[in-house]
Tab-separated table of C-alpha atoms and ligand atoms in Angstrom:
chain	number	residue	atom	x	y	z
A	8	UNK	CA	0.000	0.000	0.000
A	9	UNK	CA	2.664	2.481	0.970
A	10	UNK	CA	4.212	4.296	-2.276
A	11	UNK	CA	7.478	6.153	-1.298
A	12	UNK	CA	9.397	8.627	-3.612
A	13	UNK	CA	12.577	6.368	-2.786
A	14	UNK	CA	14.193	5.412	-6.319
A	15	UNK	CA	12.686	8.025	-8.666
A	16	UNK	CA	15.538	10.164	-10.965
A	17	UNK	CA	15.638	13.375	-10.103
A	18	UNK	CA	17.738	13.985	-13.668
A	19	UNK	CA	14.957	13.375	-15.635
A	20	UNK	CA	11.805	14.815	-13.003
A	21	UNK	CA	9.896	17.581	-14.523
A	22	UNK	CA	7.694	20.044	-12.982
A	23	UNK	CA	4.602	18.628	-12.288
A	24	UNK	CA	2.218	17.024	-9.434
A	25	UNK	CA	3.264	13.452	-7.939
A	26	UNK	CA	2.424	11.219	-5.759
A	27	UNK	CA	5.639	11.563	-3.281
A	28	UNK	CA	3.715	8.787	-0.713
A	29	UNK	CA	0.727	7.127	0.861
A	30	UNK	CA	0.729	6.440	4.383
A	31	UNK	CA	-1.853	4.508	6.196
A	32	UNK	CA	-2.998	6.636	9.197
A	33	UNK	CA	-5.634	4.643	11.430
A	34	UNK	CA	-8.037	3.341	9.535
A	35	UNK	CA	-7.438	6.173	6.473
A	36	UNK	CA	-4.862	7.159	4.024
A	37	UNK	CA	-3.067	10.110	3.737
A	38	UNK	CA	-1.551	11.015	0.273
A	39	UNK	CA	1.234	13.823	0.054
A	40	UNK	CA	1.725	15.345	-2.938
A	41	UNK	CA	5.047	16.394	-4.438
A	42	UNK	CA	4.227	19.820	-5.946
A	43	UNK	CA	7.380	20.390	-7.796
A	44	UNK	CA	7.934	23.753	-9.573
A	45	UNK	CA	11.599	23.542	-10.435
A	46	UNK	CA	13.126	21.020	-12.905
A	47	UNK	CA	15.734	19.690	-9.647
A	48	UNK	CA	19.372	20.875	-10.560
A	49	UNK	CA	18.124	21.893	-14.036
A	50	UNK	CA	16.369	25.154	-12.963
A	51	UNK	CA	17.163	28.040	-10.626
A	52	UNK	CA	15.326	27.150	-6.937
A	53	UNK	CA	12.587	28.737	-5.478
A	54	UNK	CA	13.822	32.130	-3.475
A	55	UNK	CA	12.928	31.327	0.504
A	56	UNK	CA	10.560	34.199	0.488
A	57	UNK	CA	8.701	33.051	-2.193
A	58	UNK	CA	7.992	29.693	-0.638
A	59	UNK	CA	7.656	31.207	2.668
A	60	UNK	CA	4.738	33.558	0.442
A	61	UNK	CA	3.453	30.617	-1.287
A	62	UNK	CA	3.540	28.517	2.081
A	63	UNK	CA	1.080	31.237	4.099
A	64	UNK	CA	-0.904	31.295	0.948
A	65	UNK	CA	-1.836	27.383	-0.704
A	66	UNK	CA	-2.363	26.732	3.194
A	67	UNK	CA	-4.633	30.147	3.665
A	68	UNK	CA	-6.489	28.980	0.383
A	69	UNK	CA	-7.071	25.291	1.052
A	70	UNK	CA	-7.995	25.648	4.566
A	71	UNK	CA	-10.857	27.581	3.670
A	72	UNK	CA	-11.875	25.753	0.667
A	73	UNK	CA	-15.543	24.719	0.584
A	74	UNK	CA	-14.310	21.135	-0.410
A	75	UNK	CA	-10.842	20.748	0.497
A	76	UNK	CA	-10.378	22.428	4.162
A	77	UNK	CA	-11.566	18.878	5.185
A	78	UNK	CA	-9.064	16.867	3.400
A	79	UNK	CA	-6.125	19.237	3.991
A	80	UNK	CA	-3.239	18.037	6.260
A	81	UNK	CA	-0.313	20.011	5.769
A	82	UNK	CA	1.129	22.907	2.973
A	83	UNK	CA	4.879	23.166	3.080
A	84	UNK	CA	7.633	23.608	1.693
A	85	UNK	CA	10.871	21.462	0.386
A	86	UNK	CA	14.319	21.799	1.764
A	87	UNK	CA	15.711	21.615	-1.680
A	88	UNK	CA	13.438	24.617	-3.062
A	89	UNK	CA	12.345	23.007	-5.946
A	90	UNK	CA	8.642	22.429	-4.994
A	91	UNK	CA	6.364	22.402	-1.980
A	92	UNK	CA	5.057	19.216	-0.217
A	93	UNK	CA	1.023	19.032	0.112
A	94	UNK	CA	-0.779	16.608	2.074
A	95	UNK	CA	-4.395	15.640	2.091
A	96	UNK	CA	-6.935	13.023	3.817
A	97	UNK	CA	-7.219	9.978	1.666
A	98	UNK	CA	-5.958	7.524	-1.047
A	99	UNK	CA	-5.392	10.461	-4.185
A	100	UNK	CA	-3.815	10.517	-7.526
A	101	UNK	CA	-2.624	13.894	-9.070
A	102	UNK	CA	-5.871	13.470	-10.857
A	103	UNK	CA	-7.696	14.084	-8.287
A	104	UNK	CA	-5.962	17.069	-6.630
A	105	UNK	CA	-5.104	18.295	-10.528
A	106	UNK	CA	-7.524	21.205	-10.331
A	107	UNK	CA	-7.554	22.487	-6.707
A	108	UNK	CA	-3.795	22.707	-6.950
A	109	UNK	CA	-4.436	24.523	-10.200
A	110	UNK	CA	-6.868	27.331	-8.472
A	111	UNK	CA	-5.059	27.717	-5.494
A	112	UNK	CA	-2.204	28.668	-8.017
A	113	UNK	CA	-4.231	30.699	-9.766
A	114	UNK	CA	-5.789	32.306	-6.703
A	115	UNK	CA	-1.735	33.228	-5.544
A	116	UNK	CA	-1.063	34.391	-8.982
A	117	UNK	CA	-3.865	36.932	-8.195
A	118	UNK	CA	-3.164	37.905	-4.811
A	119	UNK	CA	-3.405	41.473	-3.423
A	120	UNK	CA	-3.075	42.350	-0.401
A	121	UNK	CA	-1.704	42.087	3.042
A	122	UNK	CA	-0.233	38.124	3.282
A	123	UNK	CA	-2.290	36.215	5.609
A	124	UNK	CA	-0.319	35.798	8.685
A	125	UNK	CA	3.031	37.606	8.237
A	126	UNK	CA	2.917	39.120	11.389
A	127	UNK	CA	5.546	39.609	14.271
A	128	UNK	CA	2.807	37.288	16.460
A	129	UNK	CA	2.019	34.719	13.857
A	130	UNK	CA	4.787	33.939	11.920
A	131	UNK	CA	8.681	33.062	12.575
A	132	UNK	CA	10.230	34.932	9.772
A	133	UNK	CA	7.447	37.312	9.258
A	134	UNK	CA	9.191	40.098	7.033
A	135	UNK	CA	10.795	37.087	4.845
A	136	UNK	CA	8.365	37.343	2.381
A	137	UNK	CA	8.056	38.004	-1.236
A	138	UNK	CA	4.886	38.848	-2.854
A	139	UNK	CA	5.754	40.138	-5.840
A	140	UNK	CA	7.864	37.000	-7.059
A	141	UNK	CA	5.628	34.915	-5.343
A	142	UNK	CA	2.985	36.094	-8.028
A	143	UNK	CA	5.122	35.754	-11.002
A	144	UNK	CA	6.147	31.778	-10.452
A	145	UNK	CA	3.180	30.974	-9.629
A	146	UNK	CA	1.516	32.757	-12.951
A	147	UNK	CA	4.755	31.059	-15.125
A	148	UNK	CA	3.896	27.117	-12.790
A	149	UNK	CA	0.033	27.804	-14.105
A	150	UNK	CA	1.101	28.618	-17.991
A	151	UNK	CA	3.762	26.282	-18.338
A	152	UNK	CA	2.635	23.445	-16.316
A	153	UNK	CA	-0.848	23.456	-14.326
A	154	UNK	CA	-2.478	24.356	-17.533
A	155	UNK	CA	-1.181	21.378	-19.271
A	156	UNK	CA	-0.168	18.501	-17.060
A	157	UNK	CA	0.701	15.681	-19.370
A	158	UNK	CA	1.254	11.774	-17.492
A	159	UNK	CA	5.035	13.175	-17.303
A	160	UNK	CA	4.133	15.616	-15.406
A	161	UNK	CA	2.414	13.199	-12.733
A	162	UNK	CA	4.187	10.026	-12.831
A	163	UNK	CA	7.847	9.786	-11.464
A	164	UNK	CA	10.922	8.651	-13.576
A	165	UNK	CA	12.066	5.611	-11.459
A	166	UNK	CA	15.993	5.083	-11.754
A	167	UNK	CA	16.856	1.736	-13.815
A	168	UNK	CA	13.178	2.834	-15.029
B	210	ZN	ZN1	5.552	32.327	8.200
């Protein structure tokens, strides 16, 4: 049952939405999600800021979505800056996440405004932040990738594979 992103080739991993592992969690399954917006050591990384920006935002977004908030676990992001980790309640494919990951994208791509949270009292790093990059990756992830996620950009290369 578990799946486990042990094996996969990060040489030839595009951007996309994966499957990084299912864990069994009582009697449920809890799916995180590799959302990786960097082609790993092929790309320039993420800036902190902007995945500190995108970090208050997806979690903002999904934890007040109508369907979502439910299923939502955990927004964060990955210590290689490459892509942010998101788990949700349940046994999921990309398929299945494809278009709230898409609008909560979209919705960051949009933002205006004061970032929710970045505050001396709510936040650790609170003046780390970066809207204005924040907005342009996440319009370029939408147009380049959300918009038109092929099986590449949802299955993993395995090494020997
Ligand atoms: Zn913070």
């Amino acid at each position: 049952m578990d799946v486990t992103s042990f094996g996969i080739d990060h040489e030839r991993l595009l951007r996309g939405i994966y499957v990084s592992r299912k864990d069994t969690v009582g009697n449920g399954v809890a799916t995180t999600f590799d959302v990786r917006m960097k082609e790993p050591n092929r790309e320039m990384v993420l800036d902190t800021s902007v995945m500190h920006t995108i970090e208050h935002l997806m979690a903002v977004y999904l934890r007040e979505h109508p369907v979502w908030a439910e299923k939502t676990i955990y927004v964060g992001p990955m210590g290689c800056r490459t892509g942010m980790y998101v788990i949700f309640k349940g046994d999921l494919e990309p398929q299945d996440v494809a278009a709230v990951i898409r609008e909560s994208y979209e919705y960051m791509a949009a933002f205006e405004g004061e970032i929710p949270a970045a505050k001396p009292t709510m936040c650790g790093n609170y003046l780390d932040h970066n809207l204005g990059i924040t907005k342009i990756e996440c319009r370029k992830f939408v147009d380049e990738v959300l918009s038109c996620l092929k099986p590449e950009n949802m299955v993993y290369p395995r090494q020997n594979g």
